[in-house]
Structures are given as structure tokens and as C-alpha cells.
Amino acid sequence: MRPLVTGTASNENENESKDRRTRVTVLVALAANLVIAVAKAVGGLIAGSPALLSEAAHSVADSLNEVFLLAALRRSRRPADERHPFGYGKERFFWSLLAAVGIFVMGGCFSFFQGVEALRNGAEEKFSGYIVGLVVLAVAFVAEGVSLLRALSQVRKQGGAAGMRDPALRTVVAEDGTAVLGVTLAMVGMALHMITGQVVWEASASLAIGVLLVFIAYRLGIEARDQLIGEAADPESTGRIRSLLKAQPEIDSVEALFTMKTGLDSVLVAARVDLMPGMDSEQVEDVAVRIKASIARTVPEAQQIFLDVTDRSARETAADSPAATGERGGA
């Protein structure tokens, strides 16, 4: 049977609209992170603050990751071709994995380095340096908060949990949420350093930021890995497909059902079913076409549907044939 490729103009327009909104969200985050990264780096050098320099590395990592996410949005919507017959939807997951690696290497590792160096060698800061650092962090907190609110607003518009399935949007939310918490840690560490004169507070803040970034990078990386290696469709969609198949009067049994996400909003469906006995080839063809159309209507993201249909009586007859019996006997 040939696959059934579905997709209406309304679905395509809706997906393009979602991508445009996500692109704006990513661009807002990129602009905020670029400005903040420069401010944090300058403030960190002036203040000699390890926590502030760790936050600068965090913002640089986030800026690079936003570039990755913009590439994901552009490349994942390319149409299928001969070399990639199922399309380029998984590019979204690939670039999200690179973003997770960027958070780990550029953000987490540098933050650990700054924290350890501060504990080993100390850090001398003037009062003016503390003030500059705290002002920069306060501005960063506001900017990151605005970017986070923009991302969360889009998540709500796209259905909450459903919106978080978009790896680009999920990464922006994770980055901005982590940035707000990281800036808070840096401010607390710097303030305690200023009050007590003990650099251990600021070094601990830098190490805490590193732990936070490594954890977020790990979570994002695991999610991207699962999607890259072939994650099944969500249980609700799979259950609807299975129920639809079992409800067909021409189907005797559903022997196997496999689903795999091929992109953000595209799923491959493959099912092996036994038909009721006594159907000729033309009836089988008609039934298969109707069932595929029903699946496509029930689960719009099912863009490739494959049915392996078998007449149970024909299969049992073939299994009981002398040739088949002889093969089993000789095994």
C-alpha cells in the first residue's frame, strides 16, 4: 500500500503562524541576551566579580543558542525531497540538542571555572565595583524577566503543555527562567560578598549557577535525544488511532501499531491489521483507503500512514500449507 500524505492549507497556515510567533520570541530573547552579555562582561571586569562573569558567559551561551533555534525554525520547515522523504522536521530537535550542549559547555563549565578560581585566588572588589555589578544585574533581571514573560505568554496561547512540545519555545523558556534565577543568585552572592567581605559567597553563587546550567542542559539534551532517535506519538493520539482501527467492522484484529514523530507536528503511523475473511483485492484496497482517511481526520498530524493488511484466513491457509509445515518440521 502507498502511504497517505495529508495536510490541509489551514493546518499549514496555523503552523506557519506559530513559527512566526516563536521566531519573534527567539529574536526578543536574542536581543536581550546580546545586550545583557556585553553589560555583564564589562561590569564583571570592572567589579572583578566571578559571579557576574559567570552570568556573562551564561548570556553568551544563550545568545549562541538563540542563533541555533532560529536555524531550527528555518530549516525544519523545508519540504520533503528524494533524499529526505519524511521531511526535515527533526532538524528542530537537532539544533535544540546543540543548544543544550552550548548551555553545558559555555555556560555551566565557565561558571564552575569562575567559582573555583575565586575560591583558590580570592577576588578583591571596590565598593564602586559592587554598585556597578548590582546595577547591571538589576537591569539584566528586568530584561530577562520581560523575555520570559513573552515566552510564557506564547506557551499559554499555544495550549500550555502543547506549546512546550516545541523544542525551540521550550528552550527559550528554560533559558530565560534559568537566567532569571541565575541573576538572582549572582545578586545575592555579590551582596553577601559586599556585606561580609568573604568571597566564598560570590564563588558559591558562581558554582550554583554552574550546577543550574548543567542540570538544564541535561534535561534539554535528554528531551532532544528522545525526539531524535524516534519518539512515539503521544499516548492520546496513539490510543485514538488504535480505537479507530478496532472499531472498523472489516478489521478482525490489530496485530501491531507503530508511531514515530518525524517533526514538531508530523507523525508517521504504521499498522499491521488482519481483515475479516472473504474480501477480494478491490474491497481490501477500498477499505485501506477509507481507514487511512479516517486516521488522517482523527489525528491531523499523521502525515504518513502505512497499512499492512492481511486476510486472516489466507494467512492461516498459507501457514498450514505443506511447504510451511515442512519448514516448521525441519526447524
mmCIF file of C-alpha atoms in Angstrom:
data_model
loop_
_atom_site.group_PDB
_atom_site.id
_atom_site.type_symbol
_atom_site.label_atom_id
_atom_site.label_comp_id
_atom_site.label_asym_id
_atom_site.label_seq_id
_atom_site.Cartn_x
_atom_site.Cartn_y
_atom_site.Cartn_z
ATOM 1 C CA MET A 1 0.000 0.000 0.000
ATOM 2 C CA ARG A 2 1.181 3.524 -0.735
ATOM 3 C CA PRO A 3 1.482 5.996 2.134
ATOM 4 C CA LEU A 4 -1.195 8.586 2.522
ATOM 5 C CA VAL A 5 0.245 12.075 2.813
ATOM 6 C CA THR A 6 -2.173 14.548 4.330
ATOM 7 C CA GLY A 7 -2.134 18.187 5.317
ATOM 8 C CA THR A 8 -4.605 20.950 4.759
ATOM 9 C CA ALA A 9 -3.900 24.559 3.904
ATOM 10 C CA SER A 10 -5.411 25.644 7.233
ATOM 11 C CA ASN A 11 -3.022 23.394 9.190
ATOM 12 C CA GLU A 12 -0.048 24.710 7.224
ATOM 13 C CA ASN A 13 -1.106 28.325 7.818
ATOM 14 C CA GLU A 14 -1.558 27.638 11.527
ATOM 15 C CA ASN A 15 1.908 26.057 11.763
ATOM 16 C CA GLU A 16 3.469 28.994 9.896
ATOM 17 C CA SER A 17 1.726 31.409 12.254
ATOM 18 C CA LYS A 18 3.077 29.520 15.264
ATOM 19 C CA ASP A 19 6.568 29.597 13.783
ATOM 20 C CA ARG A 20 6.355 33.351 13.216
ATOM 21 C CA ARG A 21 5.364 33.904 16.835
ATOM 22 C CA THR A 22 8.147 31.603 18.021
ATOM 23 C CA ARG A 23 10.637 33.421 15.785
ATOM 24 C CA VAL A 24 9.669 36.751 17.356
ATOM 25 C CA THR A 25 10.042 35.230 20.832
ATOM 26 C CA VAL A 26 13.514 33.914 19.965
ATOM 27 C CA LEU A 27 14.557 37.266 18.469
ATOM 28 C CA VAL A 28 13.397 39.092 21.611
ATOM 29 C CA ALA A 29 15.455 36.689 23.737
ATOM 30 C CA LEU A 30 18.475 37.068 21.409
ATOM 31 C CA ALA A 31 18.390 40.868 21.541
ATOM 32 C CA ALA A 32 18.058 40.826 25.337
ATOM 33 C CA ASN A 33 20.900 38.340 25.783
ATOM 34 C CA LEU A 34 23.310 40.182 23.475
ATOM 35 C CA VAL A 35 22.856 43.477 25.311
ATOM 36 C CA ILE A 36 22.976 41.801 28.708
ATOM 37 C CA ALA A 37 26.069 39.740 27.842
ATOM 38 C CA VAL A 38 28.042 42.884 26.974
ATOM 39 C CA ALA A 39 26.818 44.691 30.085
ATOM 40 C CA LYS A 40 27.635 41.753 32.358
ATOM 41 C CA ALA A 41 31.089 41.262 30.847
ATOM 42 C CA VAL A 42 32.001 44.952 31.203
ATOM 43 C CA GLY A 43 30.526 45.120 34.704
ATOM 44 C CA GLY A 44 32.244 41.865 35.695
ATOM 45 C CA LEU A 45 35.653 43.126 34.541
ATOM 46 C CA ILE A 46 35.181 46.460 36.304
ATOM 47 C CA ALA A 47 33.960 44.838 39.507
ATOM 48 C CA GLY A 48 36.244 41.785 39.328
ATOM 49 C CA SER A 49 33.177 39.695 40.102
ATOM 50 C CA PRO A 50 33.288 35.938 39.372
ATOM 51 C CA ALA A 51 29.504 35.636 39.700
ATOM 52 C CA LEU A 52 28.948 38.460 37.219
ATOM 53 C CA LEU A 53 31.458 36.993 34.756
ATOM 54 C CA SER A 54 29.701 33.624 35.103
ATOM 55 C CA GLU A 55 26.437 35.327 34.222
ATOM 56 C CA ALA A 56 28.122 36.959 31.220
ATOM 57 C CA ALA A 57 29.170 33.506 29.987
ATOM 58 C CA HIS A 58 25.604 32.333 30.569
ATOM 59 C CA SER A 59 24.231 35.157 28.409
ATOM 60 C CA VAL A 60 26.786 34.497 25.652
ATOM 61 C CA ALA A 61 25.758 30.826 25.633
ATOM 62 C CA ASP A 62 22.092 31.804 25.467
ATOM 63 C CA SER A 63 22.772 34.178 22.563
ATOM 64 C CA LEU A 64 24.501 31.448 20.577
ATOM 65 C CA ASN A 65 21.666 29.077 21.369
ATOM 66 C CA GLU A 66 19.100 31.539 20.030
ATOM 67 C CA VAL A 67 21.022 31.507 16.728
ATOM 68 C CA PHE A 68 20.723 27.709 16.732
ATOM 69 C CA LEU A 69 16.979 27.958 17.373
ATOM 70 C CA LEU A 70 16.497 30.430 14.521
ATOM 71 C CA ALA A 71 18.279 27.950 12.243
ATOM 72 C CA ALA A 72 15.964 25.212 13.521
ATOM 73 C CA LEU A 73 12.846 27.236 12.717
ATOM 74 C CA ARG A 74 14.030 27.952 9.175
ATOM 75 C CA ARG A 75 15.436 24.546 8.242
ATOM 76 C CA SER A 76 12.801 22.279 9.832
ATOM 77 C CA ARG A 77 10.024 23.546 7.531
ATOM 78 C CA ARG A 78 11.744 22.573 4.288
ATOM 79 C CA PRO A 79 9.561 20.269 2.186
ATOM 80 C CA ALA A 80 10.351 16.572 1.801
ATOM 81 C CA ASP A 81 12.612 15.590 -1.080
ATOM 82 C CA GLU A 82 14.094 12.428 -2.567
ATOM 83 C CA ARG A 83 16.920 12.274 -0.035
ATOM 84 C CA HIS A 84 14.676 13.034 2.960
ATOM 85 C CA PRO A 85 11.252 11.630 2.043
ATOM 86 C CA PHE A 86 9.845 12.247 5.522
ATOM 87 C CA GLY A 87 10.872 15.893 5.525
ATOM 88 C CA TYR A 88 13.255 17.888 7.700
ATOM 89 C CA GLY A 89 11.134 18.177 10.838
ATOM 90 C CA LYS A 90 13.767 16.528 13.048
ATOM 91 C CA GLU A 91 16.186 19.390 12.341
ATOM 92 C CA ARG A 92 14.268 21.209 15.060
ATOM 93 C CA PHE A 93 15.363 18.569 17.558
ATOM 94 C CA PHE A 94 18.969 18.512 16.283
ATOM 95 C CA TRP A 95 19.506 22.246 16.733
ATOM 96 C CA SER A 96 17.868 22.077 20.149
ATOM 97 C CA LEU A 97 20.415 19.417 21.105
ATOM 98 C CA LEU A 98 23.230 21.753 20.008
ATOM 99 C CA ALA A 99 21.673 24.485 22.148
ATOM 100 C CA ALA A 100 21.760 22.149 25.163
ATOM 101 C CA VAL A 101 25.431 21.381 24.506
ATOM 102 C CA GLY A 102 26.106 25.121 24.266
ATOM 103 C CA ILE A 103 24.492 25.758 27.641
ATOM 104 C CA PHE A 104 26.584 22.971 29.190
ATOM 105 C CA VAL A 105 29.956 23.924 27.698
ATOM 106 C CA MET A 106 29.844 27.716 27.518
ATOM 107 C CA GLY A 107 27.612 28.415 30.494
ATOM 108 C CA GLY A 108 27.977 25.607 33.004
ATOM 109 C CA CYS A 109 31.684 24.846 32.615
ATOM 110 C CA PHE A 110 32.746 28.513 32.639
ATOM 111 C CA SER A 111 30.656 29.153 35.753
ATOM 112 C CA PHE A 112 32.378 26.250 37.542
ATOM 113 C CA PHE A 113 35.755 27.618 36.438
ATOM 114 C CA GLN A 114 34.983 31.099 37.779
ATOM 115 C CA GLY A 115 33.740 29.720 41.085
ATOM 116 C CA VAL A 116 36.793 27.504 41.638
ATOM 117 C CA GLU A 117 39.191 30.307 40.671
ATOM 118 C CA ALA A 118 37.526 32.677 43.121
ATOM 119 C CA LEU A 119 37.835 30.123 45.931
ATOM 120 C CA ARG A 120 41.505 29.483 45.098
ATOM 121 C CA ASN A 121 42.732 33.013 44.473
ATOM 122 C CA GLY A 122 40.094 35.241 46.044
ATOM 123 C CA ALA A 123 38.610 38.361 44.462
ATOM 124 C CA GLU A 124 39.082 41.960 45.528
ATOM 125 C CA GLU A 125 36.238 44.324 44.757
ATOM 126 C CA LYS A 126 35.803 48.023 45.456
ATOM 127 C CA PHE A 127 32.539 49.459 46.668
ATOM 128 C CA SER A 128 32.015 51.158 43.314
ATOM 129 C CA GLY A 129 32.542 47.793 41.643
ATOM 130 C CA TYR A 130 29.808 46.231 43.759
ATOM 131 C CA ILE A 131 27.410 49.035 42.821
ATOM 132 C CA VAL A 132 28.179 48.680 39.104
ATOM 133 C CA GLY A 133 27.715 44.915 39.308
ATOM 134 C CA LEU A 134 24.418 45.116 41.181
ATOM 135 C CA VAL A 135 23.038 47.733 38.782
ATOM 136 C CA VAL A 136 23.977 45.588 35.770
ATOM 137 C CA LEU A 137 22.342 42.550 37.375
ATOM 138 C CA ALA A 138 19.187 44.512 38.183
ATOM 139 C CA VAL A 139 18.892 45.635 34.553
ATOM 140 C CA ALA A 140 19.558 42.064 33.414
ATOM 141 C CA PHE A 141 16.842 40.776 35.749
ATOM 142 C CA VAL A 142 14.276 43.113 34.193
ATOM 143 C CA ALA A 143 15.328 42.297 30.612
ATOM 144 C CA GLU A 144 15.355 38.536 31.219
ATOM 145 C CA GLY A 145 12.024 38.787 33.006
ATOM 146 C CA VAL A 146 10.426 40.570 30.046
ATOM 147 C CA SER A 147 11.766 37.923 27.667
ATOM 148 C CA LEU A 148 10.491 35.135 29.964
ATOM 149 C CA LEU A 149 7.028 36.704 30.160
ATOM 150 C CA ARG A 150 6.916 36.915 26.362
ATOM 151 C CA ALA A 151 7.828 33.219 26.065
ATOM 152 C CA LEU A 152 5.325 32.135 28.729
ATOM 153 C CA SER A 153 2.598 34.182 27.031
ATOM 154 C CA GLN A 154 3.219 32.310 23.795
ATOM 155 C CA VAL A 155 3.158 28.973 25.629
ATOM 156 C CA ARG A 156 -0.282 29.834 27.004
ATOM 157 C CA LYS A 157 -1.536 30.862 23.558
ATOM 158 C CA GLN A 158 -0.368 27.536 22.134
ATOM 159 C CA GLY A 159 -2.156 25.456 24.734
ATOM 160 C CA GLY A 160 0.220 25.264 27.682
ATOM 161 C CA ALA A 161 1.683 21.752 27.659
ATOM 162 C CA ALA A 162 1.111 21.527 23.904
ATOM 163 C CA GLY A 163 3.178 24.677 23.380
ATOM 164 C CA MET A 164 6.036 23.246 25.432
ATOM 165 C CA ARG A 165 6.371 20.389 22.924
ATOM 166 C CA ASP A 166 8.036 22.868 20.574
ATOM 167 C CA PRO A 167 11.761 22.421 21.360
ATOM 168 C CA ALA A 168 12.584 25.983 20.278
ATOM 169 C CA LEU A 169 9.976 27.508 22.575
ATOM 170 C CA ARG A 170 10.811 25.069 25.367
ATOM 171 C CA THR A 171 14.491 26.023 25.147
ATOM 172 C CA VAL A 172 13.732 29.754 25.295
ATOM 173 C CA VAL A 173 11.524 29.266 28.362
ATOM 174 C CA ALA A 174 14.216 27.145 30.047
ATOM 175 C CA GLU A 175 16.964 29.653 29.195
ATOM 176 C CA ASP A 176 15.023 32.705 30.342
ATOM 177 C CA GLY A 177 13.789 31.008 33.507
ATOM 178 C CA THR A 178 17.322 29.871 34.309
ATOM 179 C CA ALA A 179 18.653 33.347 33.536
ATOM 180 C CA VAL A 180 16.235 34.996 35.986
ATOM 181 C CA LEU A 181 17.202 32.515 38.701
ATOM 182 C CA GLY A 182 20.913 32.832 37.829
ATOM 183 C CA VAL A 183 20.809 36.625 38.039
ATOM 184 C CA THR A 184 19.093 36.331 41.427
ATOM 185 C CA LEU A 185 21.832 34.006 42.681
ATOM 186 C CA ALA A 186 24.531 36.346 41.397
ATOM 187 C CA MET A 187 22.919 39.355 43.101
ATOM 188 C CA VAL A 188 22.633 37.510 46.415
ATOM 189 C CA GLY A 189 26.233 36.286 46.187
ATOM 190 C CA MET A 190 27.579 39.726 45.324
ATOM 191 C CA ALA A 191 25.556 41.422 48.073
ATOM 192 C CA LEU A 192 26.761 38.932 50.714
ATOM 193 C CA HIS A 193 30.337 39.372 49.474
ATOM 194 C CA MET A 194 29.962 43.149 49.873
ATOM 195 C CA ILE A 195 28.459 42.842 53.359
ATOM 196 C CA THR A 196 30.786 40.159 54.800
ATOM 197 C CA GLY A 197 33.928 40.677 52.755
ATOM 198 C CA GLN A 198 34.025 36.907 52.174
ATOM 199 C CA VAL A 199 34.484 35.899 48.540
ATOM 200 C CA VAL A 200 33.116 32.441 49.312
ATOM 201 C CA TRP A 201 29.585 33.806 48.922
ATOM 202 C CA GLU A 202 30.167 35.029 45.403
ATOM 203 C CA ALA A 203 32.148 31.922 44.480
ATOM 204 C CA SER A 204 29.328 29.752 45.792
ATOM 205 C CA ALA A 205 26.854 31.735 43.685
ATOM 206 C CA SER A 206 29.002 31.090 40.615
ATOM 207 C CA LEU A 207 29.140 27.363 41.382
ATOM 208 C CA ALA A 208 25.385 27.281 41.979
ATOM 209 C CA ILE A 209 24.826 28.930 38.591
ATOM 210 C CA GLY A 210 27.049 26.260 37.044
ATOM 211 C CA VAL A 211 25.042 23.455 38.664
ATOM 212 C CA LEU A 212 21.794 25.048 37.488
ATOM 213 C CA LEU A 213 23.029 25.376 33.894
ATOM 214 C CA VAL A 214 24.355 21.818 33.755
ATOM 215 C CA PHE A 215 21.026 20.481 35.030
ATOM 216 C CA ILE A 216 19.012 22.488 32.482
ATOM 217 C CA ALA A 217 21.384 21.439 29.686
ATOM 218 C CA TYR A 218 20.995 17.789 30.723
ATOM 219 C CA ARG A 219 17.190 17.982 30.726
ATOM 220 C CA LEU A 220 17.035 19.720 27.345
ATOM 221 C CA GLY A 221 19.581 17.300 25.899
ATOM 222 C CA ILE A 222 17.637 14.235 27.073
ATOM 223 C CA GLU A 223 14.419 15.553 25.536
ATOM 224 C CA ALA A 224 16.138 16.347 22.220
ATOM 225 C CA ARG A 225 17.811 12.909 22.191
ATOM 226 C CA ASP A 226 14.496 11.114 22.701
ATOM 227 C CA GLN A 227 12.968 13.001 19.786
ATOM 228 C CA LEU A 228 15.965 12.470 17.512
ATOM 229 C CA ILE A 229 16.148 8.702 17.945
ATOM 230 C CA GLY A 230 12.453 8.244 17.148
ATOM 231 C CA GLU A 231 9.961 9.097 19.870
ATOM 232 C CA ALA A 232 6.436 7.682 19.588
ATOM 233 C CA ALA A 233 3.427 9.926 19.223
ATOM 234 C CA ASP A 234 1.774 10.980 22.470
ATOM 235 C CA PRO A 235 -0.305 8.219 24.126
ATOM 236 C CA GLU A 236 -3.576 10.064 23.495
ATOM 237 C CA SER A 237 -3.029 10.162 19.708
ATOM 238 C CA THR A 238 -1.856 6.555 19.648
ATOM 239 C CA GLY A 239 -4.910 5.496 21.654
ATOM 240 C CA ARG A 240 -7.262 7.292 19.268
ATOM 241 C CA ILE A 241 -5.685 5.543 16.292
ATOM 242 C CA ARG A 242 -5.877 2.124 17.944
ATOM 243 C CA SER A 243 -9.523 2.659 18.927
ATOM 244 C CA LEU A 244 -10.386 3.765 15.407
ATOM 245 C CA LEU A 245 -8.784 0.658 13.910
ATOM 246 C CA LYS A 246 -10.534 -1.689 16.330
ATOM 247 C CA ALA A 247 -13.877 -0.035 15.575
ATOM 248 C CA GLN A 248 -13.687 -0.819 11.846
ATOM 249 C CA PRO A 249 -16.075 -3.713 11.002
ATOM 250 C CA GLU A 250 -13.702 -5.006 8.312
ATOM 251 C CA ILE A 251 -10.780 -5.394 10.743
ATOM 252 C CA ASP A 252 -10.615 -8.667 12.656
ATOM 253 C CA SER A 253 -7.632 -7.699 14.823
ATOM 254 C CA VAL A 254 -4.876 -5.086 15.154
ATOM 255 C CA GLU A 255 -1.633 -7.066 15.187
ATOM 256 C CA ALA A 256 0.752 -4.108 15.600
ATOM 257 C CA LEU A 257 0.668 -0.312 15.716
ATOM 258 C CA PHE A 258 3.775 1.864 15.494
ATOM 259 C CA THR A 259 4.030 5.655 15.573
ATOM 260 C CA MET A 260 7.012 7.984 15.362
ATOM 261 C CA LYS A 261 7.318 11.753 15.445
ATOM 262 C CA THR A 262 9.011 12.979 12.275
ATOM 263 C CA GLY A 263 8.747 16.629 13.238
ATOM 264 C CA LEU A 264 7.091 19.063 15.595
ATOM 265 C CA ASP A 265 3.631 18.489 14.137
ATOM 266 C CA SER A 266 4.080 15.434 11.917
ATOM 267 C CA VAL A 267 3.769 11.765 12.813
ATOM 268 C CA LEU A 268 4.404 8.548 10.891
ATOM 269 C CA VAL A 269 1.836 5.789 11.508
ATOM 270 C CA ALA A 270 2.381 2.150 10.559
ATOM 271 C CA ALA A 271 -0.181 -0.549 11.404
ATOM 272 C CA ARG A 272 -0.465 -4.266 10.677
ATOM 273 C CA VAL A 273 -4.092 -5.460 10.714
ATOM 274 C CA ASP A 274 -5.936 -8.682 9.937
ATOM 275 C CA LEU A 275 -9.082 -8.245 7.863
ATOM 276 C CA MET A 276 -12.211 -10.315 8.062
ATOM 277 C CA PRO A 277 -12.101 -13.309 5.673
ATOM 278 C CA GLY A 278 -13.781 -13.335 2.288
ATOM 279 C CA MET A 279 -12.775 -9.908 0.938
ATOM 280 C CA ASP A 280 -11.425 -9.580 -2.598
ATOM 281 C CA SER A 281 -8.472 -7.360 -3.549
ATOM 282 C CA GLU A 282 -10.646 -4.453 -4.695
ATOM 283 C CA GLN A 283 -12.540 -4.414 -1.396
ATOM 284 C CA VAL A 284 -9.263 -4.553 0.520
ATOM 285 C CA GLU A 285 -7.979 -1.525 -1.418
ATOM 286 C CA ASP A 286 -11.162 0.450 -0.743
ATOM 287 C CA VAL A 287 -11.102 -0.401 2.951
ATOM 288 C CA ALA A 288 -7.439 0.600 3.268
ATOM 289 C CA VAL A 289 -8.020 3.975 1.625
ATOM 290 C CA ARG A 290 -11.032 4.683 3.840
ATOM 291 C CA ILE A 291 -9.200 3.712 7.033
ATOM 292 C CA LYS A 292 -6.225 5.908 6.145
ATOM 293 C CA ALA A 293 -8.521 8.862 5.520
ATOM 294 C CA SER A 294 -10.239 8.243 8.879
ATOM 295 C CA ILE A 295 -6.899 8.184 10.701
ATOM 296 C CA ALA A 296 -5.842 11.411 8.979
ATOM 297 C CA ARG A 297 -9.051 13.133 10.091
ATOM 298 C CA THR A 298 -8.798 11.810 13.642
ATOM 299 C CA VAL A 299 -5.089 12.663 14.071
ATOM 300 C CA PRO A 300 -4.235 15.579 11.726
ATOM 301 C CA GLU A 301 -0.515 15.336 12.488
ATOM 302 C CA ALA A 302 -0.456 11.807 10.969
ATOM 303 C CA GLN A 303 1.086 12.891 7.672
ATOM 304 C CA GLN A 304 2.417 9.491 6.586
ATOM 305 C CA ILE A 305 0.194 6.451 7.102
ATOM 306 C CA PHE A 306 1.127 2.891 6.147
ATOM 307 C CA LEU A 307 -1.220 -0.078 6.446
ATOM 308 C CA ASP A 308 -0.118 -3.695 6.157
ATOM 309 C CA VAL A 309 -3.424 -5.529 5.624
ATOM 310 C CA THR A 310 -3.741 -9.311 5.730
ATOM 311 C CA ASP A 311 -6.680 -11.669 5.264
ATOM 312 C CA ARG A 312 -6.562 -13.887 8.361
ATOM 313 C CA SER A 313 -7.986 -16.916 6.533
ATOM 314 C CA ALA A 314 -5.438 -16.558 3.725
ATOM 315 C CA ARG A 315 -2.608 -16.251 6.238
ATOM 316 C CA GLU A 316 -3.766 -19.302 8.168
ATOM 317 C CA THR A 317 -4.117 -21.280 4.937
ATOM 318 C CA ALA A 318 -0.601 -20.313 3.952
ATOM 319 C CA ALA A 319 0.680 -21.270 7.391
ATOM 320 C CA ASP A 320 -0.967 -24.707 7.130
ATOM 321 C CA SER A 321 0.333 -25.397 3.618
ATOM 322 C CA PRO A 322 2.696 -28.401 3.128
ATOM 323 C CA ALA A 323 5.610 -26.091 2.394
ATOM 324 C CA ALA A 324 5.083 -24.112 5.587
ATOM 325 C CA THR A 325 4.555 -27.300 7.596
ATOM 326 C CA GLY A 326 7.719 -28.797 6.175
ATOM 327 C CA GLU A 327 9.699 -25.715 7.118
ATOM 328 C CA ARG A 328 8.427 -25.853 10.665
ATOM 329 C CA GLY A 329 9.143 -29.536 10.908
ATOM 330 C CA GLY A 330 12.703 -29.104 9.730
ATOM 331 C CA ALA A 331 13.425 -26.217 12.111
#
